[in-house]
Coordinates of C-alpha atoms in Angstrom, one line a residue:
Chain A
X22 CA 62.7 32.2 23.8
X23 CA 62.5 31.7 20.5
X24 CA 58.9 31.4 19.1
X25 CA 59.7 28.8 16.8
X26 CA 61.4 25.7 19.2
X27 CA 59.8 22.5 18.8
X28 CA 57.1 22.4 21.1
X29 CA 56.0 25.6 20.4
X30 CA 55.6 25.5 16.7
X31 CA 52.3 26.0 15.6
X32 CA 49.6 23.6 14.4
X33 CA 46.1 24.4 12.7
X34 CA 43.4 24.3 15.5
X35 CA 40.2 22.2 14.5
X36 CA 37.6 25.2 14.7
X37 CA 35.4 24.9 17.2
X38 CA 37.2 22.0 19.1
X39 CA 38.7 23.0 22.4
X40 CA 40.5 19.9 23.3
X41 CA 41.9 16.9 21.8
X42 CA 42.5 13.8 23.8
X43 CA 44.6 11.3 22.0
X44 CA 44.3 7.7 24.1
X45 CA 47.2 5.5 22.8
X46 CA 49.1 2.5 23.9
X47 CA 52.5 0.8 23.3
X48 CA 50.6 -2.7 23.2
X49 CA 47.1 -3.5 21.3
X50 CA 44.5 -5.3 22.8
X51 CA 45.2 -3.5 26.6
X52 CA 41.9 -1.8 26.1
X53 CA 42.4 1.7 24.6
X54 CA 39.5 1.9 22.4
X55 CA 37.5 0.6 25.6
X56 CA 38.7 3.7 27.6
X57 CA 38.8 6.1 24.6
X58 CA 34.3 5.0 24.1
X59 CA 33.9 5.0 27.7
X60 CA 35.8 8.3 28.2
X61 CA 33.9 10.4 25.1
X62 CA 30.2 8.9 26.6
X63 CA 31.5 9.8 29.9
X64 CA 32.3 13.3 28.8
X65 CA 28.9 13.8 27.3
X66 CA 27.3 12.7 30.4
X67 CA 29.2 14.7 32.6
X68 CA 27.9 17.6 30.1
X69 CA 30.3 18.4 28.0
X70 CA 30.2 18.3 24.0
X71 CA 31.7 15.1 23.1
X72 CA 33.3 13.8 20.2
X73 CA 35.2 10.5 19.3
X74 CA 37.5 9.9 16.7
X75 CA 38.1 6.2 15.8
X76 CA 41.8 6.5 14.3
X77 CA 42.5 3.2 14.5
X78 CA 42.2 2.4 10.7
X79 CA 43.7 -0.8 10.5
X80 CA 40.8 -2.1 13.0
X81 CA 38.1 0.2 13.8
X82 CA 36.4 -1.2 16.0
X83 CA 34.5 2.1 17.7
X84 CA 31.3 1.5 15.5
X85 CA 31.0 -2.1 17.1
X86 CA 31.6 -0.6 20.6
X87 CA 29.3 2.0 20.0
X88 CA 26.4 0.1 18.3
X89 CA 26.6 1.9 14.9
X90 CA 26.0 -0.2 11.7
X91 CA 25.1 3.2 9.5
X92 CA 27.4 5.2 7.4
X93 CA 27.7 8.9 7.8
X94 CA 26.2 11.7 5.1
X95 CA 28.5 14.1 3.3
X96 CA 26.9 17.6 2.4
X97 CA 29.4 18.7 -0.2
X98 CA 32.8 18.0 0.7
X99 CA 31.4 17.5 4.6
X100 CA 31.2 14.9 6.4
X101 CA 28.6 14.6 9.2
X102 CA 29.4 12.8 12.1
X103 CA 27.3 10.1 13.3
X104 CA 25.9 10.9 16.6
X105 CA 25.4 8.5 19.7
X106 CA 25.1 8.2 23.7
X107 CA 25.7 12.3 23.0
X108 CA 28.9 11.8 22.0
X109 CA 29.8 12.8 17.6
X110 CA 31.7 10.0 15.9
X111 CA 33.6 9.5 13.3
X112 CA 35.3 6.0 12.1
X113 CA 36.9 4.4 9.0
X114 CA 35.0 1.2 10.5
X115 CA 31.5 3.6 9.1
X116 CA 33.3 3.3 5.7
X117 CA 34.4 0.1 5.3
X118 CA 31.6 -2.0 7.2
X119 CA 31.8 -5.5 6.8
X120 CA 34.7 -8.1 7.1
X121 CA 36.8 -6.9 4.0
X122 CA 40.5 -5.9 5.3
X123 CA 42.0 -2.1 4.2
X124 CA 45.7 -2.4 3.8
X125 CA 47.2 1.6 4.2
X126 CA 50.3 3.0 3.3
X127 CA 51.6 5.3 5.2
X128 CA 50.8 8.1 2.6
X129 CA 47.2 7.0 2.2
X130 CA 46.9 6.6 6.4
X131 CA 48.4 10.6 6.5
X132 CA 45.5 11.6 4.2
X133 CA 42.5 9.7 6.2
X134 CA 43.5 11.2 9.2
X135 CA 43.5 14.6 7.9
X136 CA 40.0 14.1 6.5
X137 CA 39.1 12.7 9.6
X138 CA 40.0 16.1 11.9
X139 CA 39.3 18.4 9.0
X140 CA 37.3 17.7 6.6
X141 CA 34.4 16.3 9.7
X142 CA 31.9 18.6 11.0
X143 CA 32.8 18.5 14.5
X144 CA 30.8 21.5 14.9
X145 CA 31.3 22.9 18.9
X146 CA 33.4 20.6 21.4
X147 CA 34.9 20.8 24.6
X148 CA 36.6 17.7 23.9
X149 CA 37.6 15.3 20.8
X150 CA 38.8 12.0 22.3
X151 CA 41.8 10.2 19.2
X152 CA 41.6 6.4 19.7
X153 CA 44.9 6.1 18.4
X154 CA 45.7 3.0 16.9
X155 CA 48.9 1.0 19.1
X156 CA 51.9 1.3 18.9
X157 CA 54.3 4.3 17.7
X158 CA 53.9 4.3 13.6
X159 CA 52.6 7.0 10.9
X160 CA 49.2 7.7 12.1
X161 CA 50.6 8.9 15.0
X162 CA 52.7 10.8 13.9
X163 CA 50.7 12.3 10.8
X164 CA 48.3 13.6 14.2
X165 CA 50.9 14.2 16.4
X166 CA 52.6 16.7 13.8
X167 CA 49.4 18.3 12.6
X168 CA 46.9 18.4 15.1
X169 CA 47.6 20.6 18.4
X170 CA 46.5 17.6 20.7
X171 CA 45.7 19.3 24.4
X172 CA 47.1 15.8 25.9
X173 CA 47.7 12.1 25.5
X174 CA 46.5 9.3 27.8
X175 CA 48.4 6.3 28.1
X176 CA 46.6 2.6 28.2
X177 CA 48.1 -0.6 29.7
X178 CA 47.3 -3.4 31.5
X179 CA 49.6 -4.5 34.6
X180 CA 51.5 -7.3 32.5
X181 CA 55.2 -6.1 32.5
X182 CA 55.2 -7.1 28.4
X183 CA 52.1 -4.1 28.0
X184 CA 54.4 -1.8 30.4
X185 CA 57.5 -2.1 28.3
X186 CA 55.6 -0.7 25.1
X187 CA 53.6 2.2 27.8
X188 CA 56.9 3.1 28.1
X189 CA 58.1 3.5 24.8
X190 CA 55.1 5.4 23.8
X191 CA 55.3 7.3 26.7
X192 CA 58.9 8.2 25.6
X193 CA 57.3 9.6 21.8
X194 CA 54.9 11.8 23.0
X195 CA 58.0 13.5 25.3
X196 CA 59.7 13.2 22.0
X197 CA 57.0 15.0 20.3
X198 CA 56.1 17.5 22.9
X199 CA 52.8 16.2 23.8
X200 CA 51.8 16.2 27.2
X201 CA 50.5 13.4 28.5
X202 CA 47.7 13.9 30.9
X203 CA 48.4 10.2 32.0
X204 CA 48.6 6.7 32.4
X205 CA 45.3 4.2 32.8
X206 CA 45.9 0.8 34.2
X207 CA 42.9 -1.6 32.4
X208 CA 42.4 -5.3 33.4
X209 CA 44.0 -4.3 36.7
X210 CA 41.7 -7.0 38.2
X211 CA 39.1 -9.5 38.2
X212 CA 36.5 -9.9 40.6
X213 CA 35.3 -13.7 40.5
X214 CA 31.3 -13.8 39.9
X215 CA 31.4 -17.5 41.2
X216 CA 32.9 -16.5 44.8
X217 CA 34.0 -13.1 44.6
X218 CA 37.8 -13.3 45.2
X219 CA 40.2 -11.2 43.5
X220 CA 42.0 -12.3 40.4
X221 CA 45.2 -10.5 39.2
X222 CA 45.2 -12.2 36.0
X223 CA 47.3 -9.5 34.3
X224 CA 49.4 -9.2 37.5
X225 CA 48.5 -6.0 39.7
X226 CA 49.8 -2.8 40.6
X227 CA 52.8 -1.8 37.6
X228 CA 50.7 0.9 35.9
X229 CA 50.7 3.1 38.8
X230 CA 54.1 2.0 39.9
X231 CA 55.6 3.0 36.0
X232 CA 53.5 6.3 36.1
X233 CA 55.6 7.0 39.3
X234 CA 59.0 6.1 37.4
X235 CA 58.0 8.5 34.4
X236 CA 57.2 10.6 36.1
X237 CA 53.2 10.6 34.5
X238 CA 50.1 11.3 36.6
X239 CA 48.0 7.9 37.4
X240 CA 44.6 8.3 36.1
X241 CA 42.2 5.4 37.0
X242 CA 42.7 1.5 37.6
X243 CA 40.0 -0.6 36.0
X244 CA 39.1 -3.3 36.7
X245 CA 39.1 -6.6 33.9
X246 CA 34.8 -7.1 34.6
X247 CA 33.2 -9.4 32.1
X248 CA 30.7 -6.8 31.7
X249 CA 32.9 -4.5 30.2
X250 CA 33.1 -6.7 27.5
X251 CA 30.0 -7.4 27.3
X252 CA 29.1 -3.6 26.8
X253 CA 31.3 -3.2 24.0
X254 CA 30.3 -6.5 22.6
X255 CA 26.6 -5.4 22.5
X256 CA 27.3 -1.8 21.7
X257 CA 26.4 0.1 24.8
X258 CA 29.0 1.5 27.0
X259 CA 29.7 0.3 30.6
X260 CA 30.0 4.0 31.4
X261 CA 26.2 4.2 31.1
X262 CA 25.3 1.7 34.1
X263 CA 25.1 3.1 36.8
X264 CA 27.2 1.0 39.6
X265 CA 29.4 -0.7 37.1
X266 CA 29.9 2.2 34.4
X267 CA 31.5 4.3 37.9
X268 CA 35.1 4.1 37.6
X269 CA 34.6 5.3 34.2
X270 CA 32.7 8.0 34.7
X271 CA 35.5 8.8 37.4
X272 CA 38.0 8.8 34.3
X273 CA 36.3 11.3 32.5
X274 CA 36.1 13.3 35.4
X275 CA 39.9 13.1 36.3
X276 CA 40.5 13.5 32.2
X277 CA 38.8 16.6 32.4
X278 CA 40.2 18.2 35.3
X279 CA 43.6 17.3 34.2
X280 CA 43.1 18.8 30.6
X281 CA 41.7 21.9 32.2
X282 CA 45.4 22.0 33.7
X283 CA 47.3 21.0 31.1
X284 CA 45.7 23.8 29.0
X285 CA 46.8 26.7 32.1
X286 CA 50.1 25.0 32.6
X287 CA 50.1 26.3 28.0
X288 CA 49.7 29.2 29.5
X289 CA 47.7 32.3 27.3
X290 CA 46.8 30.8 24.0
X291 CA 45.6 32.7 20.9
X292 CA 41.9 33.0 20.6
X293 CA 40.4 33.4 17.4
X294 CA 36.4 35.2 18.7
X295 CA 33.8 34.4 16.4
Chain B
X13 CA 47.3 -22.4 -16.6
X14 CA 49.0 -19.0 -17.1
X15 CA 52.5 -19.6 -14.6
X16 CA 52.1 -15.8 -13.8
X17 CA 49.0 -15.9 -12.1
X18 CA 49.2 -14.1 -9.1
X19 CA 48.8 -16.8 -6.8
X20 CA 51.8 -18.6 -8.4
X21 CA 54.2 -15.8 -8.7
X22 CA 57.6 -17.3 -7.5
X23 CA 58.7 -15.8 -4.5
X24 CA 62.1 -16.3 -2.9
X25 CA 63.0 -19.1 -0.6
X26 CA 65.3 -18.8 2.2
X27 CA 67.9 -21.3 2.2
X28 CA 67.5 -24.3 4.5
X29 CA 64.1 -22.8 6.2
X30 CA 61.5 -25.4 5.0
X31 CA 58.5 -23.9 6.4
X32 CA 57.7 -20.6 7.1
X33 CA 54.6 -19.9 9.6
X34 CA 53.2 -16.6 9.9
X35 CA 51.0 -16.2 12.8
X36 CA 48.9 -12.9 12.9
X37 CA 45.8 -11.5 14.4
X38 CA 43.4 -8.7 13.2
X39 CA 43.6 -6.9 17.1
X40 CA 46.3 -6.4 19.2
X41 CA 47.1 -8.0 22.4
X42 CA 45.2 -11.1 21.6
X43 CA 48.2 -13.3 22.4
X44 CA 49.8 -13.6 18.8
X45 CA 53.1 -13.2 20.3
X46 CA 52.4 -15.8 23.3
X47 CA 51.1 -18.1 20.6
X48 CA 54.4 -17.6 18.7
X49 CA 56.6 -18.2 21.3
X50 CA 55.2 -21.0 22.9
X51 CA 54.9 -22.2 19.3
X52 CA 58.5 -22.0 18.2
X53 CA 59.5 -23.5 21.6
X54 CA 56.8 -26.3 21.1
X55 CA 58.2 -27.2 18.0
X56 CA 61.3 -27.8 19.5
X57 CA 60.5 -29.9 22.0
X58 CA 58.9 -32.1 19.7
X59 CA 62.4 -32.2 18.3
X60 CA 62.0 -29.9 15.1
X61 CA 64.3 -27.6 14.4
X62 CA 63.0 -24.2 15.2
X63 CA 63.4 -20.0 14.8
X64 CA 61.6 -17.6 15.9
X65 CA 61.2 -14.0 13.7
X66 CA 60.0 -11.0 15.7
X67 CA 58.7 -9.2 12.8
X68 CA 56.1 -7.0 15.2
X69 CA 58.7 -3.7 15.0
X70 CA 56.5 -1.5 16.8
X71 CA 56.0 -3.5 20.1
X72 CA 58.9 -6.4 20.0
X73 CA 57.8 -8.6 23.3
X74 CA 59.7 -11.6 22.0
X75 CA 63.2 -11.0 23.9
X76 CA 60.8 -10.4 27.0
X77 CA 58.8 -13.2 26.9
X78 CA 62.2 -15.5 26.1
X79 CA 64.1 -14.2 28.7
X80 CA 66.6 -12.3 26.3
X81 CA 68.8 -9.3 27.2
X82 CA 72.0 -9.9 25.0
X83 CA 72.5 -8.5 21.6
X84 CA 73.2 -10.5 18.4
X85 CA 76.3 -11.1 17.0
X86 CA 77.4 -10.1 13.4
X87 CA 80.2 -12.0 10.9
X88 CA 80.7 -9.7 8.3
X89 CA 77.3 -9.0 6.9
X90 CA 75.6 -11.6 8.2
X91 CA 74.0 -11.8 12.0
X92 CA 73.8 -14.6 14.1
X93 CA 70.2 -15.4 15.6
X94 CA 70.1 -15.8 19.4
X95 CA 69.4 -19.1 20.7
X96 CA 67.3 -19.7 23.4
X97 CA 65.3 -23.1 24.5
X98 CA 66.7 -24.7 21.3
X99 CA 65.0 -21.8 19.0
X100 CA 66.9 -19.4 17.1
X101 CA 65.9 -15.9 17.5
X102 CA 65.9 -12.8 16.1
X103 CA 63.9 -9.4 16.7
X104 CA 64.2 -5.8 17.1
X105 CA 64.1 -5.7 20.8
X106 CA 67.2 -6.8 20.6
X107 CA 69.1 -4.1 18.3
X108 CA 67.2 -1.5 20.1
X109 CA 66.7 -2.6 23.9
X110 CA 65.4 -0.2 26.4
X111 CA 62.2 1.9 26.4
X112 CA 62.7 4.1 23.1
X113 CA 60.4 3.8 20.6
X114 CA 61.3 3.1 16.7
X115 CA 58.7 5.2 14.7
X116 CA 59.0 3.4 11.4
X117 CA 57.9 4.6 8.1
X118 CA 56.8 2.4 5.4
X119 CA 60.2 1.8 3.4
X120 CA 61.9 1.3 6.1
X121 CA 59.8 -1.5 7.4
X122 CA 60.0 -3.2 4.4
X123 CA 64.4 -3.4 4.3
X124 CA 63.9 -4.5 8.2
X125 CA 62.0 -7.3 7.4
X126 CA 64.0 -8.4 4.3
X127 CA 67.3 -7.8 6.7
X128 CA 65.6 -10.5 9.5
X129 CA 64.3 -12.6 6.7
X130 CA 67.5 -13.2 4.7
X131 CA 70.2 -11.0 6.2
X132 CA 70.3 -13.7 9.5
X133 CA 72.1 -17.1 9.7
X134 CA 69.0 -19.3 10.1
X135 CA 70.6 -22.2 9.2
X136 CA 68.8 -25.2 8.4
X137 CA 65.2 -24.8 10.1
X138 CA 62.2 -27.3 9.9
X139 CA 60.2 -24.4 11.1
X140 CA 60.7 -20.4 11.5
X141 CA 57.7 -19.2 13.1
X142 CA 57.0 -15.4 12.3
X143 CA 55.0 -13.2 14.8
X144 CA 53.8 -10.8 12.7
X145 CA 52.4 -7.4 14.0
X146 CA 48.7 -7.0 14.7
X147 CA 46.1 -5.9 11.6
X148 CA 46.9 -5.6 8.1
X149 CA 49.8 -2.9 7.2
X150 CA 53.0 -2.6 5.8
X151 CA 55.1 -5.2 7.2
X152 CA 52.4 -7.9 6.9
X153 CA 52.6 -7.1 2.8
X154 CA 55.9 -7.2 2.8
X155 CA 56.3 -10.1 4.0
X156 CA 53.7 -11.8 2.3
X157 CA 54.8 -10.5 -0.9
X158 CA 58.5 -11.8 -1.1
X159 CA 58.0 -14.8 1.3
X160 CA 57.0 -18.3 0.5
X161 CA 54.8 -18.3 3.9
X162 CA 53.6 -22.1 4.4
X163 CA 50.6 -21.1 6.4
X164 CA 49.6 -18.5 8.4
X165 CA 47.6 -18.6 12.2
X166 CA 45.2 -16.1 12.9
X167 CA 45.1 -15.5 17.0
X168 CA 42.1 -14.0 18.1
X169 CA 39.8 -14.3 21.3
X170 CA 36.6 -15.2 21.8
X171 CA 35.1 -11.5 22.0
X172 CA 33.1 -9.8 19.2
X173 CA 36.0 -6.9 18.6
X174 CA 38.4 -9.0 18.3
X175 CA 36.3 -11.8 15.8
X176 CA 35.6 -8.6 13.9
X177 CA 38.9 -8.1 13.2
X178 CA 40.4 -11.8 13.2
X179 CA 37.6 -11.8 10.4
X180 CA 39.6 -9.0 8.5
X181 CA 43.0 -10.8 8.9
X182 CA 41.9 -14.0 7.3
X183 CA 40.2 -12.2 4.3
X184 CA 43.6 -10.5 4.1
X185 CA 45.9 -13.7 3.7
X186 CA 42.9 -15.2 0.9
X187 CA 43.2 -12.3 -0.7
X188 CA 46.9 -12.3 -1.2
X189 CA 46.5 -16.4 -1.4
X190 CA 48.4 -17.6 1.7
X191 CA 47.1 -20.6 2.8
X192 CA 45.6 -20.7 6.4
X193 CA 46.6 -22.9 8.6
X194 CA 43.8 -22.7 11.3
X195 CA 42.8 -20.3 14.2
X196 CA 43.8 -20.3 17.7
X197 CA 40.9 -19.2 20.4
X198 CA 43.4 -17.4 23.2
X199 CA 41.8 -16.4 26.6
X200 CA 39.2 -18.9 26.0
X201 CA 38.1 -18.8 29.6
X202 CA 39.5 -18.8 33.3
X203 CA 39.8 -21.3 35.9
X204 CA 39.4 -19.1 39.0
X205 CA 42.4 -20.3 41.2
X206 CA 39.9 -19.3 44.7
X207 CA 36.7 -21.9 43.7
X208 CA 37.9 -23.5 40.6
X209 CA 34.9 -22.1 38.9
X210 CA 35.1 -21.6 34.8
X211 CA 34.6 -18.0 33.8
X212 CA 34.2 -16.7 30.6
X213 CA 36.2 -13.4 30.8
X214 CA 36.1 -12.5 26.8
X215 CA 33.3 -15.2 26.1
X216 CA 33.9 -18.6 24.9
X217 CA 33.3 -20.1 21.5
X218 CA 33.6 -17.7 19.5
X219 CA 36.8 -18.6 17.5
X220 CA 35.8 -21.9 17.0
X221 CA 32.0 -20.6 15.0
X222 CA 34.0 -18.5 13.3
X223 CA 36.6 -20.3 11.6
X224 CA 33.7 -23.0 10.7
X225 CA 31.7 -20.0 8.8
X226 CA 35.0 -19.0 7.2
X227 CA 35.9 -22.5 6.8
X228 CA 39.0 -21.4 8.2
X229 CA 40.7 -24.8 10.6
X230 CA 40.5 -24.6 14.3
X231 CA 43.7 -25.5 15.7
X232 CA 43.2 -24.7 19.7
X233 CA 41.1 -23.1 22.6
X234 CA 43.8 -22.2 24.8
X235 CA 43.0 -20.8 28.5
X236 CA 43.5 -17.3 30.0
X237 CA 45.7 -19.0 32.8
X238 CA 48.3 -16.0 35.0
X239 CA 50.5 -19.1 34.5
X240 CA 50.6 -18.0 30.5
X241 CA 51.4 -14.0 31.6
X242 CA 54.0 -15.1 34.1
X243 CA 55.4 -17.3 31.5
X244 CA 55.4 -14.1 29.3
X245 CA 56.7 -11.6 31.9
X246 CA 59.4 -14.0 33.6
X247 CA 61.2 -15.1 30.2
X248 CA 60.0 -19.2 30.7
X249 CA 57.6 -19.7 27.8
X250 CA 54.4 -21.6 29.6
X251 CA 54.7 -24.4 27.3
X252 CA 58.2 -25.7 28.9
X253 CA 55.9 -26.7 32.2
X254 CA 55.0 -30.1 32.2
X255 CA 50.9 -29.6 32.7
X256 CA 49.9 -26.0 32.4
X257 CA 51.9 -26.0 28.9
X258 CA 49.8 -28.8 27.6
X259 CA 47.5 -26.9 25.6
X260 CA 50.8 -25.0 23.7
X261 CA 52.3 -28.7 23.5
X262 CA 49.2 -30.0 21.2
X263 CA 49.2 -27.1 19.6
X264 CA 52.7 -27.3 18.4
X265 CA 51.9 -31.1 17.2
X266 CA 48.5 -29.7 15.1
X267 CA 50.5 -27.2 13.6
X268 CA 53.0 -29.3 12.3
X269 CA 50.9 -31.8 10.9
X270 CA 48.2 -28.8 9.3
X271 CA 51.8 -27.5 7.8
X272 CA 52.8 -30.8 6.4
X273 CA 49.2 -31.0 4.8
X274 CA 49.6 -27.3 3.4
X275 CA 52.7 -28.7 1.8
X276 CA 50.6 -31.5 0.1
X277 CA 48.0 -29.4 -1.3
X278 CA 50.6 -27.2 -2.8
X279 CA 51.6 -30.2 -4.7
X280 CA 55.3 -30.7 -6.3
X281 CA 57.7 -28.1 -5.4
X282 CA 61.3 -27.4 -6.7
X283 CA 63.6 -28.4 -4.7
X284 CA 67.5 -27.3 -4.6
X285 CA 69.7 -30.0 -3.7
X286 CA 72.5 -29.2 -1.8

């Protein structure tokens, strides 16, 4: 084989970082900053060194969902991360607080993201968790192309409109040679607090069934719980409460397991020793 | 009064189209699209003569959520919208149906949306509703920049993230001075279909305290009812059912009358006989 085919060519490692998790969806609004806070908190408690990456420039909303209102400190030309729940962070939303709109071109967007995983002291992590923004535009690309991402989760809700964009972003990152480590179904579910009956507001059931199709591991369904909200809302993870943060924390787990399998399936890598 | 101020500058009208609504949202999955649908297909039931743009190029729902599968015609270089519930449609889920993902760069956004804008045989429209993609990017400046938008709609619900980011949307259209025609609150709460109990899945009230502190209209409160989803995901806009698409129904009637306001304010125009 030729050492230079597509997949194979190589991209600058992020010293120090072991693996990078990039969460993405087709659709916004399915929850993928929700999974990518919970997921990076989860990691942490689980033990690992955690870091999130909020590369959802157009709305960066990480710093609400993790109860930051600071901005980070540069030391020279590096940035320090802002750290949280254990977990490293670094957003445009610490930038930009405040209401006022950034409006990117896709030159500017290429640069910001290459700050974000470069020019950041990540310092030592298992895992770096991308909240990608949605969709299938420049910023993905830009990380996609540069960064060697170890896999790519996959956010939708059961409603057959989010599936049809899962799909299609499920199709770029085969394009692009990422693996995906797979597919989360969010909202899957809502448990009335008045009487306790199941609600499939979203509908039920299509995340797993379209992981089937494409062939894509099924991670985790979670359920649509007020409190959920509620915890990004108020800045404090679900992930941290202890009956209600559970299927999260059974994400991470899963996350991590199947990273630890994507990375054999690379088989040997080259290892830079310190 | 210089005439080149920038809130002035003469942008191009498209012929026979006498309003232009833009609605947008700062977050994704909100229900701008639902809005936009039920909207276009409101406004012809009232009897206005209505289109439909799908200018969201990354995740184009509209041909789902009208119950579309054909592809548009062309004469020569012009192409014919689709019609569908007496609204004339036109999106990129049409030229590209299936599950492969566009990845647009900048430029190329901006000649798609000047192709659906003025390359399609509207006709003559009282209203051509544009669902805009989520945030503040590319195609939401190129729009803006070379249409005469009536008014735009910011969709949000009634969580924090998404009022965070609603918030960065309408600073956005003030800034490049489209006027705002109000603010929908979507998923404003459930009716639990077991005990009829209310429950406030994303919170309640939000949108409504928010456009009064940004003295920004409030045009609806609109439920999170699985009717609106099964509307969405079976091709029969909600608002064609005689109860449940109540809500869409008035909102329809408050947008038209907020637009025919918008077009007082804006005082004399010129107008080209035909």
């Amino acid at each position: 084989m030729s050492p230079n085919q597509p997949g194979q060519m190589p991209k600058m490692p992020i010293p120090g970082v072991k693996n990078l998790i990039a969460v993405g969806s087709g659709k916004g609004g399915v929850g993928k900053t929700t999974v990518s806070v919970n997921l990076a908190v989860g990691l942490a408690s689980l033990g690992y060194k955690s870091g999130l990456m909020d590369a959802d420039v157009y709305g960066p909303n990480v710093p609400l969902m993790m109860g930051i209102n600071r901005t980070p400190m540069a030391f020279g030309e590096r940035i320090q991360p802002i750290e949280q729940f254990g977990v490293k962070l670094m957003s445009m939303g610490f930038l930009n607080p405040g209401d006022k709109p950034l409006v990117w071109r896709g030159p500017m967007l290429h640069s910001v993201i290459q700050q974000f995983l470069r020019g950041v002291d990540w310092g030592e992590l298992d895992y770096l968790v991308i909240d990608l923004p949605p969709g299938t535009g420049d910023v993905q690309l830009s990380l996609i192309q540069t960064a060697p991402i170890t896999g790519a989760i996959i956010v939708t809700t059961p409603s057959d409109v989010s599936l049809e964009d899962a799909r299609k972003a499920i199709f770029m990152f085969h394009q692009v040679k990422v693996p995906i480590l797979g597919m989360v179904e969010n909202m899957s579910f809502l448990m009335c607090p008045h009487c306790k009956e199941r609600i499939d507001v979203f509908s039920y059931g299509g995340g797993r069934r379209t992981a089937e199709q494409m062939d894509v591991h099924f991670l985790a369904e979670l359920p649509l719980d007020p409190a959920v909200r509620i915890g990004g809302d108020s800045g404090r993870p679900i992930v941290l409460r202890k009956d209600e943060g559970e299927p999260f924390l059974a994400l991470a787990k899963n996350v991590a397991a199947r990273a630890e399998e994507a990375a054999k399936e690379e088989g040997p890598k080259i290892e830079i020793s310190d």
